[in-house]
Coordinates of C-alpha atoms in Angstrom, one line a residue:
X1 CA 0.2 -0.3 -0.2
X2 CA 1.4 4.0 -1.1
X3 CA 1.1 5.7 2.3
X4 CA 0.8 9.8 0.7
X5 CA 1.0 12.9 3.0
X6 CA -0.6 16.1 2.4
X7 CA 1.4 19.5 2.9
X8 CA -3.0 21.7 2.5
X9 CA -1.7 26.0 1.5
X10 CA -4.0 28.9 0.3
X11 CA -7.9 28.8 0.7
X12 CA -10.9 27.5 1.3
X13 CA -12.1 26.7 -1.8
X14 CA -8.0 25.4 -2.1
X15 CA -8.9 22.3 1.9
X16 CA -11.9 21.5 -0.6
X17 CA -9.9 20.4 -3.1
X18 CA -7.3 19.2 -1.1
X19 CA -9.9 16.9 0.3
X20 CA -11.5 16.4 -3.2
X21 CA -7.7 14.2 -3.8
X22 CA -7.3 13.1 -0.1
X23 CA -10.8 11.3 -0.7
X24 CA -9.8 9.9 -4.1
X25 CA -6.4 8.6 -3.4
X26 CA -8.5 6.5 0.2
X27 CA -11.0 4.9 -3.0
X28 CA -7.6 4.7 -4.8
X29 CA -6.5 1.7 -1.6
X30 CA -3.4 4.8 -0.8
X31 CA -3.3 5.3 2.7
X32 CA -2.8 8.7 4.8
X33 CA -0.3 9.6 6.9
X34 CA 0.3 13.0 9.3
X35 CA 3.7 13.1 8.6
X36 CA 6.0 13.5 5.8
X37 CA 8.4 11.3 7.2
X38 CA 5.9 8.1 6.5
X39 CA 5.2 8.7 3.4
X40 CA 5.8 7.4 -0.4
X41 CA 4.7 10.3 -1.7
X42 CA 3.8 13.9 -1.2
X43 CA 1.4 16.0 -2.7
X44 CA 1.7 20.1 -2.0
X45 CA -1.8 21.4 -2.8
X46 CA -0.2 25.1 -3.5
X47 CA -1.1 28.6 -3.1
X48 CA -1.1 30.8 -6.4
X49 CA -2.8 34.2 -5.3
X50 CA 0.7 36.4 -4.9
X51 CA 4.0 36.5 -4.1
X52 CA 3.7 35.4 -0.8
X53 CA 2.1 32.6 -1.2
X54 CA 3.4 31.1 -3.7
X55 CA 6.9 31.3 -2.5
X56 CA 5.8 29.4 0.5
X57 CA 4.0 26.8 -1.8
X58 CA 7.5 26.6 -4.1
X59 CA 9.4 26.6 -0.6
X60 CA 7.7 23.8 0.3
X61 CA 7.7 21.1 -2.6
X62 CA 11.9 21.8 -2.3
X63 CA 12.2 21.7 1.9
X64 CA 9.4 18.4 1.2
X65 CA 12.5 17.0 -1.6
X66 CA 14.7 17.9 0.5
X67 CA 14.5 16.6 3.3
X68 CA 12.7 12.8 2.6
X69 CA 14.7 12.5 -0.3
X70 CA 12.8 8.7 -0.3
X71 CA 9.3 10.3 -1.3
X72 CA 7.8 11.5 -4.1
X73 CA 6.6 14.7 -4.7
X74 CA 3.4 16.0 -6.5
X75 CA 2.3 19.7 -6.9
X76 CA -1.1 20.4 -6.8
X77 CA -3.3 23.5 -6.5
X78 CA -3.3 27.0 -7.6
X79 CA 0.6 27.2 -8.9
X80 CA 0.6 24.7 -10.6
X81 CA -2.6 26.1 -12.7
X82 CA -1.3 29.6 -13.6
X83 CA 2.8 28.2 -14.0
X84 CA 2.8 23.8 -14.8
X85 CA 4.5 24.9 -18.0
X86 CA 7.9 26.9 -16.0
X87 CA 7.6 25.4 -13.4
X88 CA 8.2 21.5 -15.2
X89 CA 11.7 23.3 -16.9
X90 CA 12.3 25.6 -13.1
X91 CA 11.7 22.5 -10.6
X92 CA 13.1 19.3 -10.9
X93 CA 12.2 19.3 -7.1
X94 CA 8.1 18.1 -8.3
X95 CA 7.9 14.6 -9.8
X96 CA 4.8 15.8 -10.9
X97 CA 2.0 18.3 -11.0
X98 CA -1.5 18.9 -11.6
X99 CA -3.7 21.5 -12.4
X100 CA -7.1 21.8 -10.4
X101 CA -9.1 22.2 -13.3
X102 CA -9.9 18.3 -13.5
X103 CA -9.1 16.2 -10.1
X104 CA -10.8 13.4 -10.9
X105 CA -7.4 13.4 -13.1
X106 CA -5.2 12.6 -9.6
X107 CA -5.7 9.9 -9.8
X108 CA -3.8 8.5 -13.2
X109 CA -0.9 11.5 -12.4
X110 CA 0.1 9.6 -8.7
X111 CA 0.3 6.0 -11.1
X112 CA 2.5 8.1 -13.8
X113 CA 4.7 8.6 -10.8
X114 CA 4.8 5.9 -8.6
X115 CA 5.7 4.0 -12.4
X116 CA 8.7 6.4 -12.2
X117 CA 7.5 8.8 -15.1
X118 CA 7.0 12.5 -14.8
X119 CA 3.9 13.6 -15.7
X120 CA 2.7 17.8 -15.7
X121 CA -0.8 18.1 -16.3
X122 CA -3.7 20.9 -17.5
X123 CA -7.2 20.9 -18.0
X124 CA -9.3 22.9 -19.0
X125 CA -11.4 25.1 -16.4
X126 CA -15.1 23.3 -16.7
X127 CA -17.8 23.2 -14.8
X128 CA -16.8 23.0 -10.5
X129 CA -15.3 20.0 -9.0
X130 CA -17.0 18.7 -6.4
X131 CA -17.9 15.0 -4.8
X132 CA -18.1 13.1 -2.1
X133 CA -15.0 14.3 0.7
X134 CA -14.1 11.2 3.0
X135 CA -12.3 13.2 5.0
X136 CA -12.4 17.2 6.4
X137 CA -9.5 19.2 7.2
X138 CA -11.4 21.2 9.7
X139 CA -12.0 21.7 13.0
X140 CA -14.5 18.3 13.7
X141 CA -18.3 19.8 12.6
X142 CA -17.5 21.9 10.6
X143 CA -17.0 22.2 6.0
X144 CA -16.9 23.9 3.7
X145 CA -19.4 23.9 0.2
X146 CA -18.4 25.2 -3.3
X147 CA -21.5 26.6 -4.3
X148 CA -19.6 28.1 -7.7
X149 CA -15.8 27.7 -9.0
X150 CA -13.6 31.4 -10.9
X151 CA -14.7 34.5 -11.1
X152 CA -16.2 37.0 -13.7
X153 CA -15.1 40.5 -12.3
X154 CA -11.8 41.2 -13.6
X155 CA -10.8 44.0 -10.4
X156 CA -7.4 44.7 -12.3
X157 CA -5.1 43.2 -9.2
X158 CA -6.6 39.8 -9.2
X159 CA -4.9 36.7 -11.5
X160 CA -8.3 34.5 -9.4
X161 CA -9.9 34.9 -13.2
X162 CA -6.2 33.3 -14.6
X163 CA -6.1 30.0 -12.8
X164 CA -9.7 29.2 -12.0
X165 CA -11.3 30.6 -15.5
X166 CA -15.0 32.5 -15.4
X167 CA -18.1 31.9 -13.1
X168 CA -18.9 28.3 -13.2
X169 CA -21.7 28.1 -10.4
X170 CA -23.3 24.7 -9.5
X171 CA -26.4 23.8 -9.8
X172 CA -28.8 24.1 -6.8
X173 CA -30.1 21.3 -5.6
X174 CA -26.6 19.5 -6.4
X175 CA -25.4 22.6 -3.7
X176 CA -28.8 21.4 -1.3
X177 CA -27.9 17.7 -0.8
X178 CA -24.3 18.4 -0.5
X179 CA -25.6 20.2 2.7
X180 CA -28.2 17.2 3.8
X181 CA -25.1 15.0 3.4
X182 CA -23.1 16.4 5.3
X183 CA -25.5 17.5 8.3
X184 CA -26.5 13.6 8.4
X185 CA -22.4 13.2 9.4
X186 CA -23.5 15.6 12.2
X187 CA -21.7 18.5 11.1
X188 CA -23.4 21.7 12.2
X189 CA -21.5 24.1 11.0
X190 CA -21.6 25.1 6.9
X191 CA -19.4 27.9 4.7
X192 CA -20.6 28.3 1.8
X193 CA -18.1 29.6 -0.3
X194 CA -16.9 31.3 -3.5
X195 CA -15.0 32.8 -5.4
X196 CA -17.3 35.4 -5.9
X197 CA -20.6 34.5 -4.3
X198 CA -22.6 36.9 -4.4
X199 CA -22.8 36.1 -8.3
X200 CA -24.2 32.1 -7.5
X201 CA -26.2 32.3 -10.8
X202 CA -25.2 34.6 -12.5
X203 CA -22.3 32.8 -14.8
X204 CA -21.9 34.7 -17.3
X205 CA -23.5 38.0 -17.3
X206 CA -21.8 41.7 -17.3
X207 CA -20.1 42.7 -13.1
X208 CA -19.2 45.7 -14.2
X209 CA -23.0 47.2 -15.9
X210 CA -24.8 48.8 -12.5
X211 CA -28.4 47.5 -14.1
X212 CA -27.9 44.1 -13.8
X213 CA -27.8 43.7 -10.5
X214 CA -29.9 46.0 -8.7
X215 CA -33.2 44.3 -9.6
X216 CA -32.2 42.1 -7.1
X217 CA -32.7 45.2 -4.3
X218 CA -35.6 42.7 -2.4
X219 CA -37.9 46.1 -4.0
X220 CA -39.2 43.4 -7.0
X221 CA -40.9 39.9 -8.3
X222 CA -37.8 39.0 -9.3
X223 CA -35.5 36.6 -7.2
X224 CA -31.8 36.9 -7.2
X225 CA -30.3 32.4 -7.7
X226 CA -28.6 33.5 -3.8
X227 CA -31.5 34.8 -2.7
X228 CA -33.2 31.1 -4.3
X229 CA -30.3 29.7 -3.1
X230 CA -31.1 30.3 0.5
X231 CA -33.9 29.1 0.7
X232 CA -33.7 26.0 -0.5
X233 CA -31.1 26.0 2.4
X234 CA -34.0 27.2 4.8
X235 CA -36.5 24.6 4.1
X236 CA -33.7 21.8 5.3
X237 CA -34.5 20.5 9.0
X238 CA -32.4 20.2 12.6
X239 CA -30.3 23.1 13.6
X240 CA -27.1 24.2 11.3
X241 CA -25.1 27.4 11.4
X242 CA -25.3 28.5 7.5
X243 CA -22.5 30.9 6.8
X244 CA -21.6 32.7 3.7
X245 CA -18.0 33.9 2.8
X246 CA -17.1 36.3 -0.9
X247 CA -19.7 38.7 -1.6
X248 CA -18.0 41.1 -4.1
X249 CA -19.6 44.5 -2.5
X250 CA -20.3 44.7 -6.6
X251 CA -22.9 42.2 -6.2
X252 CA -24.3 42.1 -4.1
X253 CA -28.0 41.0 -3.9
X254 CA -29.8 42.7 -1.3
X255 CA -32.5 40.2 -1.5
X256 CA -30.6 38.5 0.6
X257 CA -31.9 39.9 4.0
X258 CA -35.5 39.0 4.7
X259 CA -34.7 35.3 3.5
X260 CA -31.3 35.5 6.2
X261 CA -33.3 37.1 9.0
X262 CA -36.4 34.6 8.9
X263 CA -34.1 32.2 9.3
X264 CA -31.6 32.2 12.6
X265 CA -29.8 29.5 10.9
X266 CA -28.2 31.4 7.9
X267 CA -25.9 33.7 9.5
X268 CA -25.6 37.7 9.4
X269 CA -22.0 36.6 9.2
X270 CA -21.7 39.2 6.3
X271 CA -18.4 38.9 4.2
X272 CA -17.7 41.1 1.8
X273 CA -14.2 42.2 0.4
X274 CA -13.9 45.7 0.2
X275 CA -10.3 46.3 -0.4
X276 CA -10.8 49.9 -0.3
X277 CA -12.3 52.5 1.2
X278 CA -11.2 55.5 -1.6
X279 CA -13.2 56.6 -4.8
X280 CA -9.8 56.7 -6.9
X281 CA -8.0 53.5 -5.3
X282 CA -11.6 51.5 -6.2
X283 CA -12.3 52.0 -9.6
X284 CA -8.3 51.4 -10.8
X285 CA -9.2 48.3 -9.0
X286 CA -12.0 48.4 -12.3
X287 CA -14.9 48.1 -9.3
X288 CA -18.1 50.0 -9.6
X289 CA -19.0 50.6 -6.4
X290 CA -17.9 54.0 -4.1
X291 CA -16.8 54.6 -0.2
X292 CA -19.8 55.8 0.0
X293 CA -22.4 53.4 -2.1
X294 CA -19.9 51.1 0.7
X295 CA -21.5 52.6 3.7
X296 CA -25.0 52.9 3.2
X297 CA -25.1 48.8 2.6
X298 CA -23.1 47.8 5.6
X299 CA -25.0 50.1 7.7
X300 CA -27.8 48.8 5.8
X301 CA -27.2 45.5 7.1
X302 CA -26.5 46.5 10.1
X303 CA -29.8 48.1 10.7
X304 CA -32.0 45.1 10.2
X305 CA -34.1 43.5 13.1
X306 CA -31.8 40.2 13.9
X307 CA -32.9 37.2 16.1
X308 CA -32.4 38.7 19.2
X309 CA -30.1 35.9 19.6
X310 CA -27.9 36.7 17.3
X311 CA -27.4 40.3 17.7
X312 CA -26.3 42.1 15.3
X313 CA -24.7 41.3 12.3
X314 CA -20.8 40.4 11.7
X315 CA -19.0 42.5 9.4
X316 CA -15.3 41.0 7.6
X317 CA -13.3 42.8 5.2
X318 CA -9.8 42.3 2.5
X319 CA -8.3 45.8 2.0
X320 CA -5.4 45.3 -0.4
X321 CA -2.4 48.5 1.2
X322 CA -0.9 49.5 -1.8
X323 CA -2.4 49.3 -4.5
X324 CA -0.4 51.5 -7.7
X325 CA -0.6 54.9 -7.5
X326 CA -2.4 55.3 -4.3
X327 CA -1.5 58.6 -2.2
X328 CA -1.5 59.0 1.5
X329 CA -5.1 60.6 0.7
X330 CA -6.0 57.5 -0.7
X331 CA -4.8 55.9 2.4
X332 CA -6.6 57.9 4.3
X333 CA -9.6 56.9 2.9
X334 CA -9.9 53.7 3.3
X335 CA -9.0 54.9 7.3
X336 CA -11.8 57.0 7.6
X337 CA -13.9 54.5 5.9
X338 CA -12.8 51.2 7.7
X339 CA -14.0 54.0 11.1
X340 CA -17.3 53.8 9.4
X341 CA -18.5 51.2 8.6
X342 CA -16.7 49.5 11.7
X343 CA -16.0 45.9 10.7
X344 CA -16.2 43.2 13.3
X345 CA -13.3 41.5 11.7
X346 CA -10.5 43.0 8.4
X347 CA -7.5 41.1 6.8
X348 CA -5.5 43.8 5.2
X349 CA -2.4 42.9 3.3
X350 CA 0.1 44.7 0.3
X351 CA -0.5 44.7 -2.9
X352 CA 1.8 42.0 -4.2
X353 CA 1.9 43.1 -8.6
X354 CA 0.8 39.7 -10.4
X355 CA 1.8 39.1 -13.7
X356 CA -1.0 39.4 -16.6
X357 CA -2.7 41.1 -14.2
X358 CA -3.8 44.9 -15.8
X359 CA -2.6 46.3 -12.1
X360 CA 1.2 45.0 -12.8
X361 CA 1.3 46.7 -15.9
X362 CA -0.1 49.7 -14.0
X363 CA 3.2 53.2 -13.3
X364 CA 3.6 54.8 -9.9
X365 CA 3.9 51.2 -7.9
X366 CA 3.8 52.1 -4.8
X367 CA 7.4 50.9 -2.5
X368 CA 7.7 48.8 -0.8
X369 CA 8.0 50.0 2.7
X370 CA 5.6 53.2 2.6
X371 CA 3.0 50.4 1.3
X372 CA 4.1 48.5 4.2
X373 CA 3.9 51.0 7.0
X374 CA 0.8 52.2 5.8
X375 CA -0.4 48.4 6.4
X376 CA 1.2 49.1 10.3
X377 CA -1.8 51.8 10.1
X378 CA -5.0 50.0 8.7
X379 CA -4.8 46.7 10.7
X380 CA -3.9 48.4 13.9
X381 CA -6.7 51.1 13.7
X382 CA -9.1 47.4 12.8
X383 CA -7.9 46.5 16.2
X384 CA -8.9 48.8 17.6
X385 CA -12.5 48.1 15.8
X386 CA -12.9 44.4 16.3
X387 CA -11.5 45.5 20.4
X388 CA -14.6 48.2 20.1
X389 CA -16.6 45.0 18.4
X390 CA -16.3 42.3 20.9
X391 CA -16.2 44.3 23.7
X392 CA -20.4 45.0 22.9
X393 CA -20.7 41.5 22.3
X394 CA -19.3 40.2 26.2
X395 CA -22.5 39.5 28.9
X396 CA -24.5 37.1 26.4
X397 CA -25.1 34.0 25.8
X398 CA -23.8 32.5 22.4
X399 CA -23.7 29.2 21.6
X400 CA -20.2 28.0 20.7
X401 CA -18.6 25.3 18.7
X402 CA -16.0 23.8 19.8
X403 CA -12.7 22.8 18.3
X404 CA -10.6 21.8 21.0
X405 CA -10.1 19.8 24.2
X406 CA -7.8 21.2 25.8
X407 CA -5.4 18.6 27.6
X408 CA -6.1 19.0 32.3
X409 CA -7.8 22.0 32.2
X410 CA -7.0 25.6 33.9
X411 CA -5.5 22.7 36.7
X412 CA -7.8 24.2 39.4
X413 CA -10.5 21.8 38.8
X414 CA -11.8 24.0 35.8
X415 CA -12.2 22.0 32.0
X416 CA -11.1 24.1 29.2
X417 CA -11.8 24.0 25.7
X418 CA -11.4 26.4 23.0
X419 CA -14.7 27.7 20.2
X420 CA -16.4 29.4 18.0
X421 CA -19.6 31.8 18.1
X422 CA -21.1 32.1 15.2
X423 CA -19.4 35.9 14.6
X424 CA -16.2 33.6 13.6
X425 CA -15.5 32.7 11.0
X426 CA -13.5 29.4 11.4
X427 CA -9.0 30.4 10.9
X428 CA -9.3 34.0 10.1
X429 CA -11.2 35.0 13.0
X430 CA -10.3 35.0 16.5
X431 CA -12.2 32.3 19.2
X432 CA -13.4 31.8 22.5
X433 CA -11.8 30.2 26.1
X434 CA -14.6 28.3 27.0
X435 CA -14.2 27.4 30.7
X436 CA -16.8 24.7 32.1
X437 CA -17.0 22.7 36.0
X438 CA -15.2 19.2 35.4
X439 CA -17.3 17.0 37.6
X440 CA -20.8 18.5 36.2
X441 CA -20.2 19.7 32.5
X442 CA -17.9 17.7 30.8
X443 CA -20.1 15.5 29.5
X444 CA -21.0 18.2 27.2
X445 CA -17.7 19.1 25.6
X446 CA -16.2 17.2 23.4
X447 CA -15.3 19.1 19.7
X448 CA -18.2 19.1 17.4
X449 CA -20.1 19.9 19.9
X450 CA -22.6 23.6 20.3
X451 CA -22.7 24.3 24.2
X452 CA -24.9 27.4 25.2
X453 CA -21.8 29.7 26.7
X454 CA -22.9 33.1 29.0
X455 CA -19.4 35.6 27.7
X456 CA -17.3 37.1 30.8
X457 CA -14.8 39.0 28.5
X458 CA -13.0 39.3 25.9
X459 CA -8.8 39.8 25.2
X460 CA -7.5 41.3 21.4
X461 CA -9.7 39.0 19.1
X462 CA -10.4 36.4 21.8
X463 CA -13.7 36.5 23.8
X464 CA -13.9 34.5 27.1
X465 CA -16.7 32.8 28.7
X466 CA -18.3 30.1 30.9
X467 CA -21.0 27.3 30.1
X468 CA -24.4 27.7 31.1

């Protein structure tokens, strides 16, 4: 039996691809091992989005071959899809390369590697790679589900359409059936993902024509495909969380809000990558909104009357700092925008000049040191915002999904566990440190369980609380 180790990199969409790969190899009769030392085959499921991620994935391949020369190394994922031809020549450490257009091909590629060949394979980006996932790479109780693949938006800084292709949406019933299957397995948190979840079902629509998206403002009879999908999910029975990730601000279908208000299982957690709050930069990014329009969108989300057990909506965003031509005034505009919308969470990264993107050819590239300084200022402001938002959630009781139980507790007779509230997405947001009585409440606490927790305090990006 050939053993394999999966070295996972990149985003949640890539994680799903990794789960699909490992499931195919398990069905092939191979054995998954937990350390690369034990593996006959090491698979680096790479990220190719920005320079730092590309470098990390390349180093993983080189380190794997250097540290474990007995093993074959397969490079998979976005990096291999984007640079297969050049990597075939420049990365001899890889014993094989496979893109992410057709993951069913991994069986044949692995066979070729085992037979001593060096396959280099990419495939057309068609459909959505999905299917059975025997093992999940998330914490117990949680899973990601793809609703689409690719993107029709052409943000000037983004290489994703060149890697993942144009927008392709899965049929709603396929998504609903997969969610039901996961619920049957005991999963209680489903995170819906796509490169542009707001555009679900709108494959081929022109992303820069506002009239296409304004028809889904909730005032007319026409429902967006995303609204219809959420209505279908809402018909499922049971207690679970549905969280929608990666919602492009220019395409946000407001008609989803009444559906979410009516069903508290559809969490009012809005992951909207604004990228900038400065109008000239937003325009240069090939986006059609404005800082004022984005501010008004967040105000609408927070003005909704959500279920009392949830409270106010949670907003997460992402910001790109140091975009070509960004001035100090533009950077200040973004800081003022963050102050205005008060996001619960926000990630930020400095601009990475990517080949084959319009921004990569733009003049007035911002020096790295200046971009990093602006990024630190943005992160400091967001830390203040996050602390403020978390302090507003103390004193309330929430359901908490337990991720990990800390062995030995606090050493004073109390148990400790790490979990997340509904407004904390996996991996990217903070956590809740949960204390409980080891004698009376230990039976409630296990990875994948939901428990009721009174939040008593906050520290940095995390909360503390006790089971009630």
